[in-house]
Tab-separated table of C-alpha atoms and ligand atoms in Angstrom:
chain	number	residue	atom	x	y	z
A	11	MET	CA	0.000	0.000	0.000
A	12	SER	CA	1.721	3.168	-1.022
A	13	VAL	CA	1.040	6.574	0.483
A	14	PRO	CA	0.863	9.417	-2.058
A	15	ASN	CA	3.224	12.358	-1.723
A	16	ILE	CA	1.989	15.939	-1.806
A	17	GLU	CA	4.262	18.444	-3.530
A	18	LEU	CA	5.005	21.516	-1.435
A	19	ASN	CA	5.592	25.044	-2.742
A	20	ASP	CA	9.313	24.897	-1.899
A	21	GLY	CA	10.184	21.847	-4.005
A	22	HIS	CA	9.963	19.304	-1.186
A	23	SER	CA	7.222	16.717	-0.826
A	24	ILE	CA	5.411	15.199	2.137
A	25	PRO	CA	3.671	11.838	2.593
A	26	GLN	CA	-0.070	12.540	2.657
A	27	LEU	CA	-0.652	10.110	5.536
A	28	GLY	CA	1.349	10.209	8.750
A	29	PHE	CA	1.129	9.430	12.441
A	30	GLY	CA	0.321	12.074	15.102
A	31	VAL	CA	1.609	11.857	18.670
A	32	PHE	CA	-0.408	14.556	20.498
A	33	GLN	CA	-1.429	13.330	23.969
A	34	ILE	CA	0.772	10.249	23.814
A	35	ASP	CA	2.546	9.893	27.130
A	36	PRO	CA	6.262	10.603	26.631
A	37	ALA	CA	7.048	7.201	28.149
A	38	GLN	CA	4.800	5.458	25.594
A	39	THR	CA	5.781	7.487	22.564
A	40	ALA	CA	8.744	5.455	21.314
A	41	GLU	CA	6.659	2.286	21.470
A	42	ALA	CA	3.742	3.851	19.556
A	43	VAL	CA	6.042	5.309	16.886
A	44	ARG	CA	7.880	1.988	16.561
A	45	GLU	CA	4.527	0.313	15.927
A	46	ALA	CA	3.599	2.959	13.345
A	47	LEU	CA	6.915	2.577	11.519
A	48	LYS	CA	6.448	-1.199	11.496
A	49	VAL	CA	3.039	-0.779	9.866
A	50	GLY	CA	4.563	1.464	7.203
A	51	TYR	CA	4.009	5.081	8.297
A	52	ARG	CA	6.906	7.281	7.175
A	53	HIS	CA	5.707	10.639	8.487
A	54	ILE	CA	5.497	11.589	12.171
A	55	ASP	CA	3.901	14.782	13.506
A	56	THR	CA	5.122	15.950	16.922
A	57	ALA	CA	5.598	19.278	18.723
A	58	GLU	CA	7.682	20.697	21.524
A	59	MET	CA	4.393	21.246	23.384
A	60	TYR	CA	3.664	17.489	23.390
A	61	GLY	CA	6.801	16.765	25.435
A	62	ASN	CA	7.541	13.626	23.439
A	63	GLU	CA	10.004	14.628	20.714
A	64	ARG	CA	12.646	12.444	22.387
A	65	GLY	CA	10.509	9.302	22.018
A	66	VAL	CA	9.896	10.097	18.347
A	67	GLY	CA	13.617	10.439	17.667
A	68	GLU	CA	14.431	7.304	19.629
A	69	ALA	CA	11.950	5.155	17.689
A	70	ILE	CA	13.202	6.427	14.327
A	71	GLN	CA	16.838	5.887	15.285
A	72	ASP	CA	16.080	2.347	16.525
A	73	SER	CA	14.095	1.468	13.415
A	74	GLY	CA	17.022	0.841	11.129
A	75	LEU	CA	15.499	3.269	8.633
A	76	ASP	CA	17.665	6.042	7.256
A	77	ARG	CA	16.857	9.489	8.570
A	78	ASP	CA	15.728	10.601	5.112
A	79	GLU	CA	13.183	7.781	4.875
A	80	VAL	CA	11.000	9.284	7.614
A	81	TYR	CA	9.381	12.706	7.347
A	82	VAL	CA	9.414	14.501	10.708
A	83	THR	CA	7.479	17.608	11.699
A	84	SER	CA	7.798	19.554	14.927
A	85	LYS	CA	6.411	22.873	16.117
A	86	LEU	CA	7.502	25.941	18.042
A	87	ASN	CA	5.899	26.157	21.474
A	88	ASN	CA	3.882	29.216	22.449
A	89	GLY	CA	6.358	30.519	25.017
A	90	PHE	CA	9.123	31.024	22.478
A	91	HIS	CA	7.861	33.360	19.773
A	92	ARG	CA	10.528	36.016	20.322
A	93	PRO	CA	13.377	35.454	17.850
A	94	ASP	CA	16.116	34.559	20.359
A	95	ASP	CA	13.765	32.258	22.237
A	96	ALA	CA	12.675	30.623	18.978
A	97	ARG	CA	16.327	29.987	18.024
A	98	ALA	CA	17.036	28.346	21.386
A	99	ALA	CA	13.772	26.351	21.234
A	100	PHE	CA	14.590	25.054	17.763
A	101	ASP	CA	18.058	23.957	18.963
A	102	ARG	CA	16.326	22.066	21.794
A	103	THR	CA	13.862	20.431	19.390
A	104	LEU	CA	16.741	19.087	17.276
A	105	ALA	CA	18.600	17.947	20.394
A	106	GLU	CA	15.514	16.154	21.769
A	107	LEU	CA	14.898	14.425	18.455
A	108	GLY	CA	18.589	13.664	18.060
A	109	PHE	CA	18.538	14.881	14.454
A	110	GLU	CA	20.438	17.480	12.484
A	111	TYR	CA	17.310	18.640	10.723
A	112	VAL	CA	13.533	18.379	10.691
A	113	ASP	CA	11.606	18.050	7.468
A	114	LEU	CA	9.058	20.615	8.560
A	115	PHE	CA	8.944	23.137	11.392
A	116	LEU	CA	5.773	25.066	12.206
A	117	ILE	CA	4.684	27.997	14.336
A	118	HIS	CA	2.204	26.042	16.459
A	119	TRP	CA	-0.290	28.882	17.132
A	120	PRO	CA	-0.468	32.475	15.839
A	121	LEU	CA	-1.253	33.908	19.342
A	122	PRO	CA	-2.641	37.187	17.952
A	123	THR	CA	-3.419	38.461	21.461
A	124	LEU	CA	0.145	37.915	22.724
A	125	TYR	CA	3.557	39.371	21.771
A	126	ASP	CA	1.760	42.546	20.585
A	127	GLY	CA	0.309	40.416	17.825
A	128	ASP	CA	3.768	39.974	16.290
A	129	PHE	CA	4.043	36.549	14.716
A	130	VAL	CA	5.865	38.135	11.755
A	131	SER	CA	9.265	38.313	13.457
A	132	THR	CA	8.713	34.720	14.595
A	133	TRP	CA	8.114	33.716	10.984
A	134	LYS	CA	11.257	35.543	9.858
A	135	THR	CA	13.175	33.505	12.432
A	136	LEU	CA	11.822	30.283	10.933
A	137	GLU	CA	13.091	31.570	7.557
A	138	GLU	CA	16.606	31.430	9.078
A	139	PHE	CA	16.110	27.753	9.960
A	140	ARG	CA	15.073	27.001	6.425
A	141	HIS	CA	17.971	28.996	5.068
A	142	ASP	CA	20.499	26.952	7.080
A	143	ARG	CA	18.619	23.768	6.041
A	144	ARG	CA	18.016	22.616	9.597
A	145	ALA	CA	14.319	22.890	8.671
A	146	ARG	CA	13.858	21.626	5.122
A	147	SER	CA	10.420	23.268	4.985
A	148	ILE	CA	8.683	25.776	7.230
A	149	GLY	CA	5.009	26.378	7.803
A	150	VAL	CA	2.362	27.492	10.219
A	151	SER	CA	-0.437	25.973	12.221
A	152	ASN	CA	-3.799	27.392	13.200
A	153	PHE	CA	-3.283	30.491	11.060
A	154	GLN	CA	-6.479	32.209	9.956
A	155	VAL	CA	-6.816	34.062	6.661
A	156	GLU	CA	-5.911	37.449	8.151
A	157	HIS	CA	-2.730	35.974	9.668
A	158	LEU	CA	-1.709	34.466	6.333
A	159	GLU	CA	-2.419	37.754	4.574
A	160	ARG	CA	-0.127	39.509	6.978
A	161	LEU	CA	2.712	37.079	6.301
A	162	ALA	CA	2.165	37.568	2.574
A	163	ALA	CA	2.341	41.360	2.925
A	164	GLU	CA	5.301	41.534	5.290
A	165	THR	CA	7.596	38.593	4.486
A	166	ASP	CA	9.184	36.821	1.523
A	167	THR	CA	8.197	33.226	2.243
A	168	VAL	CA	4.812	31.628	1.695
A	169	PRO	CA	4.305	28.883	4.321
A	170	ALA	CA	4.650	25.394	2.830
A	171	VAL	CA	1.756	24.137	4.938
A	172	ASN	CA	-0.947	25.399	7.276
A	173	GLN	CA	-2.001	22.779	9.822
A	174	ILE	CA	-5.565	23.459	10.964
A	175	GLU	CA	-8.398	21.699	12.758
A	176	LEU	CA	-10.387	20.007	10.001
A	177	HIS	CA	-12.826	17.074	10.027
A	178	PRO	CA	-16.408	16.432	8.906
A	179	TYR	CA	-17.858	18.633	11.674
A	180	LEU	CA	-15.484	21.547	10.884
A	181	LEU	CA	-14.598	21.865	7.204
A	182	ASN	CA	-12.736	25.131	7.848
A	183	GLU	CA	-13.439	25.944	4.218
A	184	GLU	CA	-12.430	29.622	4.252
A	185	VAL	CA	-8.910	28.876	5.462
A	186	ARG	CA	-8.636	25.829	3.226
A	187	ALA	CA	-9.656	27.877	0.185
A	188	TYR	CA	-7.060	30.526	1.010
A	189	ASN	CA	-4.409	27.818	1.408
A	190	ARG	CA	-5.328	26.275	-1.923
A	191	ALA	CA	-5.341	29.597	-3.765
A	192	HIS	CA	-1.876	30.476	-2.443
A	193	GLY	CA	-0.066	27.159	-2.875
A	194	ILE	CA	-0.131	26.301	0.832
A	195	ALA	CA	-0.797	22.605	1.568
A	196	THR	CA	-3.559	21.962	4.104
A	197	GLU	CA	-2.842	19.606	6.973
A	198	ALA	CA	-5.938	18.476	8.879
A	199	TRP	CA	-5.418	18.058	12.618
A	200	SER	CA	-7.817	15.905	14.659
A	201	PRO	CA	-8.899	14.349	11.340
A	202	ILE	CA	-11.456	12.120	13.087
A	203	ALA	CA	-12.272	14.841	15.670
A	204	GLN	CA	-10.615	12.675	18.341
A	205	GLY	CA	-13.195	9.996	17.624
A	206	GLU	CA	-16.252	12.267	17.879
A	207	VAL	CA	-17.370	11.809	14.273
A	208	LEU	CA	-17.107	8.027	14.301
A	209	ASP	CA	-20.613	7.395	15.711
A	210	ASP	CA	-22.306	9.743	13.261
A	211	ALA	CA	-25.153	7.900	11.491
A	212	VAL	CA	-24.032	9.126	8.055
A	213	ILE	CA	-20.495	7.849	8.614
A	214	THR	CA	-21.529	4.494	10.085
A	215	GLU	CA	-24.002	3.918	7.259
A	216	ILE	CA	-21.348	4.593	4.587
A	217	ALA	CA	-18.841	2.441	6.481
A	218	GLY	CA	-21.297	-0.439	6.683
A	219	ARG	CA	-21.955	-0.297	2.938
A	220	ALA	CA	-18.254	0.019	2.055
A	221	GLY	CA	-17.247	-2.787	4.406
A	222	ARG	CA	-14.822	-0.399	6.115
A	223	THR	CA	-14.557	1.124	9.578
A	224	PRO	CA	-15.854	4.663	10.282
A	225	ALA	CA	-12.288	5.899	10.849
A	226	GLN	CA	-11.190	4.525	7.471
A	227	VAL	CA	-14.118	6.218	5.747
A	228	VAL	CA	-13.340	9.603	7.290
A	229	LEU	CA	-9.600	9.347	6.632
A	230	ARG	CA	-10.212	8.251	3.037
A	231	TRP	CA	-12.524	11.249	2.622
A	232	HIS	CA	-9.679	13.558	3.727
A	233	ILE	CA	-7.244	11.880	1.320
A	234	ALA	CA	-9.637	12.345	-1.608
A	235	ARG	CA	-9.956	16.046	-0.732
A	236	GLY	CA	-6.173	16.468	-0.814
A	237	ASN	CA	-5.752	17.022	2.928
A	238	ILE	CA	-2.632	15.755	4.680
A	239	VAL	CA	-3.585	13.692	7.760
A	240	PHE	CA	-1.795	12.045	10.709
A	241	PRO	CA	-4.309	10.280	12.937
A	242	LYS	CA	-3.119	9.484	16.454
A	243	SER	CA	-3.566	6.163	18.204
A	244	VAL	CA	-1.796	4.165	20.851
A	245	THR	CA	-3.781	1.054	19.898
A	246	PRO	CA	-1.881	-1.257	17.512
A	247	GLU	CA	-5.034	-2.463	15.674
A	248	ARG	CA	-6.131	1.128	15.087
A	249	ILE	CA	-2.651	2.211	13.983
A	250	ARG	CA	-2.880	-0.502	11.324
A	251	GLU	CA	-6.524	0.226	10.454
A	252	ASN	CA	-5.796	3.926	9.923
A	253	PHE	CA	-3.075	3.052	7.423
A	254	GLU	CA	-5.262	0.822	5.255
A	255	LEU	CA	-6.826	3.525	3.129
A	256	PHE	CA	-5.510	3.017	-0.356
A	257	ASP	CA	-7.396	-0.003	-1.628
A	258	PHE	CA	-10.858	1.565	-1.742
A	259	GLU	CA	-12.584	4.791	-2.767
A	260	LEU	CA	-15.703	6.591	-1.648
A	261	GLU	CA	-18.609	7.197	-3.993
A	262	PRO	CA	-18.736	10.928	-4.872
A	263	ALA	CA	-22.246	11.142	-3.399
A	264	ASP	CA	-20.998	9.692	-0.111
A	265	ALA	CA	-18.093	12.139	-0.013
A	266	GLU	CA	-20.621	14.956	-0.452
A	267	ARG	CA	-22.796	13.646	2.355
A	268	ILE	CA	-19.782	13.623	4.674
A	269	ALA	CA	-18.959	17.221	3.698
A	270	GLY	CA	-22.595	18.045	4.449
A	271	LEU	CA	-22.004	17.243	8.137
A	272	ASP	CA	-20.120	20.547	8.557
A	273	ARG	CA	-21.301	22.468	11.633
A	274	GLY	CA	-19.107	25.504	11.066
A	275	GLU	CA	-17.717	27.084	14.237
A	276	ALA	CA	-20.002	24.890	16.363
A	277	GLY	CA	-18.071	21.882	15.099
A	278	ARG	CA	-14.757	23.098	16.481
A	279	THR	CA	-13.427	20.721	19.147
A	280	GLY	CA	-10.182	22.569	19.913
A	281	PRO	CA	-9.451	26.202	20.764
A	282	ASN	CA	-10.304	29.095	18.468
A	283	PRO	CA	-6.987	30.386	17.045
A	284	GLU	CA	-8.174	34.007	17.335
A	285	GLU	CA	-8.397	33.645	21.102
A	286	PHE	CA	-6.021	30.870	22.065
A	287	ALA	CA	-3.350	32.300	24.383
A	288	TYR	CA	-2.054	29.307	26.317
A	289	MET	CA	1.449	29.741	27.689
A	290	PRO	CA	3.374	26.685	28.843
A	291	SER	CA	4.585	26.997	32.432
B	455	LIG	N1	-1.441	21.881	15.332
B	455	LIG	C1	-2.270	21.694	16.318
B	455	LIG	O1	-2.659	22.629	17.019
B	455	LIG	C2	-2.763	20.315	16.595
B	455	LIG	C3	-3.827	20.112	17.495
B	455	LIG	C4	-4.269	18.815	17.698
B	455	LIG	C5	-3.682	17.754	17.013
B	455	LIG	N2	-2.628	17.982	16.165
B	455	LIG	C6	-1.956	16.881	15.437
B	455	LIG	O2	-2.947	16.074	14.785
B	455	LIG	C7	-2.806	14.719	15.224
B	455	LIG	C8	-4.145	14.000	15.212
B	455	LIG	O3	-5.104	14.696	15.983
B	455	LIG	P1	-5.622	14.207	17.426
B	455	LIG	O4	-4.594	13.373	18.055
B	455	LIG	O5	-6.079	15.418	18.165
B	455	LIG	O6	-6.937	13.396	17.114
B	455	LIG	P2	-7.430	12.270	16.074
B	455	LIG	O7	-6.289	11.669	15.360
B	455	LIG	O8	-8.556	12.868	15.312
B	455	LIG	O9	-8.066	11.198	17.073
B	455	LIG	C9	-7.310	10.504	18.032
B	455	LIG	C10	-8.281	9.765	18.962
B	455	LIG	O10	-9.074	8.853	18.212
B	455	LIG	C11	-8.844	7.523	18.656
B	455	LIG	N3	-8.721	6.690	17.447
B	455	LIG	C12	-7.698	6.691	16.554
B	455	LIG	N4	-7.934	5.830	15.560
B	455	LIG	C13	-9.125	5.258	15.806
B	455	LIG	C14	-9.891	4.286	15.140
B	455	LIG	N5	-9.463	3.718	14.013
B	455	LIG	N6	-11.090	3.934	15.677
B	455	LIG	C15	-11.521	4.506	16.817
B	455	LIG	N7	-10.849	5.442	17.489
B	455	LIG	C16	-9.646	5.814	16.998
B	455	LIG	C17	-7.578	7.537	19.479
B	455	LIG	O11	-7.643	6.588	20.527
B	455	LIG	P3	-6.413	5.650	21.026
B	455	LIG	O12	-5.142	6.440	20.931
B	455	LIG	O13	-6.802	5.329	22.430
B	455	LIG	O14	-6.419	4.435	20.120
B	455	LIG	C18	-7.589	8.960	20.039
B	455	LIG	O15	-8.408	9.021	21.179
B	455	LIG	C19	-2.202	14.895	16.624
B	455	LIG	O16	-1.686	13.678	17.161
B	455	LIG	C20	-1.177	15.956	16.359
B	455	LIG	O17	-0.054	15.399	15.704
B	455	LIG	C21	-2.181	19.250	15.947
C-alpha cells in the first residue's frame, strides 16, 4: 500500500498520511512510533508542546530506517515566539529528536493576542532555519486568513503548509480555500475529531456499505480532498486500520454527504486560534 506524496511550494514533498503523537505519554511514545513505523508510516507529527520529541527520535533511530526515509514535523511552542527564544527552542527540538534537521517546522499557534500580535518576526526567524537547512520546509499551524495575509504582505516566504483543525464537523473551508489559492498545503489536525465523528449515522451507514470502519471512511474522505492527515492512536489495531486507506474509494455522493455534516464554528473541538493564548509553564 503506497502513500501518495503531496508536492510543497518549496520543491519538497510530504507523505499525505502520517502518524500524530499529540497526547501520547512521553514514556509510551517510542513504542507507539515503533509500531507505526512497522506498519509502514513514514511521516510523524510531533511538537515541543507534546513533550515527546525524544521518544519520536528514539523510535526512528532504533528502526534501522535512514533518517531521510522518515518525514518529521515539529512545532515551536507558544512561550518562544521572540526570535532569540525561537532559536534556542529550535536547537532544543533538534537535540531532543537527536537529528540534524527536521523536514518541517511550524509555528504552532499564531497567538494574535500575545507578543503585541507579532508573529511576523517569529516567521522571519523560521526563515533562518530554512535557510540553514536545519528545517527543510517551514510552515504554520492554526493560522487564519488574516494571519496568512499579513505574512504575505510583510515577508518573503509563503508557508509550505498550514495545519488546521479540520474534520467532517469543521470543514474550515475559508482557510482551506485561502491555502489552496496560495499554494499552501492543508494539513488536517484531529482528522477524526478525536473519535467524535465516528458514531455519526451518516459515517456508520457509509462504512457499513463500504465494508470499512468509520475511521477509514473519514480518513479516506480527507485523502480524496487532498488534505494531509496524521491520525493518532496508541492502539496497535487502530494504527494498522488507519493506514489501510488506499485499496478503496468513496462514492462521490458519499463524499458529499460527509462534507454536508459541517457544523461551522459549532463543530470546532479545539481552541479558536483568534483567542487561544495558552502559555506553557
Ligand atoms: N497543530 C495543532 O494545534 C494540533 C492540534 C491537535 C492535534 N494535532 C496533530 O494532529 C494529530 C491527530 O489529531 P488528534 O490526536 O487530536 O486526534 P485524532 O487523530 O482525530 O483522534 C485521536 C483519537 O481517536 C482515537 N482513534 C484513533 N484511531 C481510531 C480508530 N481507528 N477507531 C476509533 N478510534 C480511533 C484515538 O484513541 P487511542 O489512541 O486510544 O487508540 C484517540 O483518542 C495529533 O496527534 C497531532 O499530531 C495538531
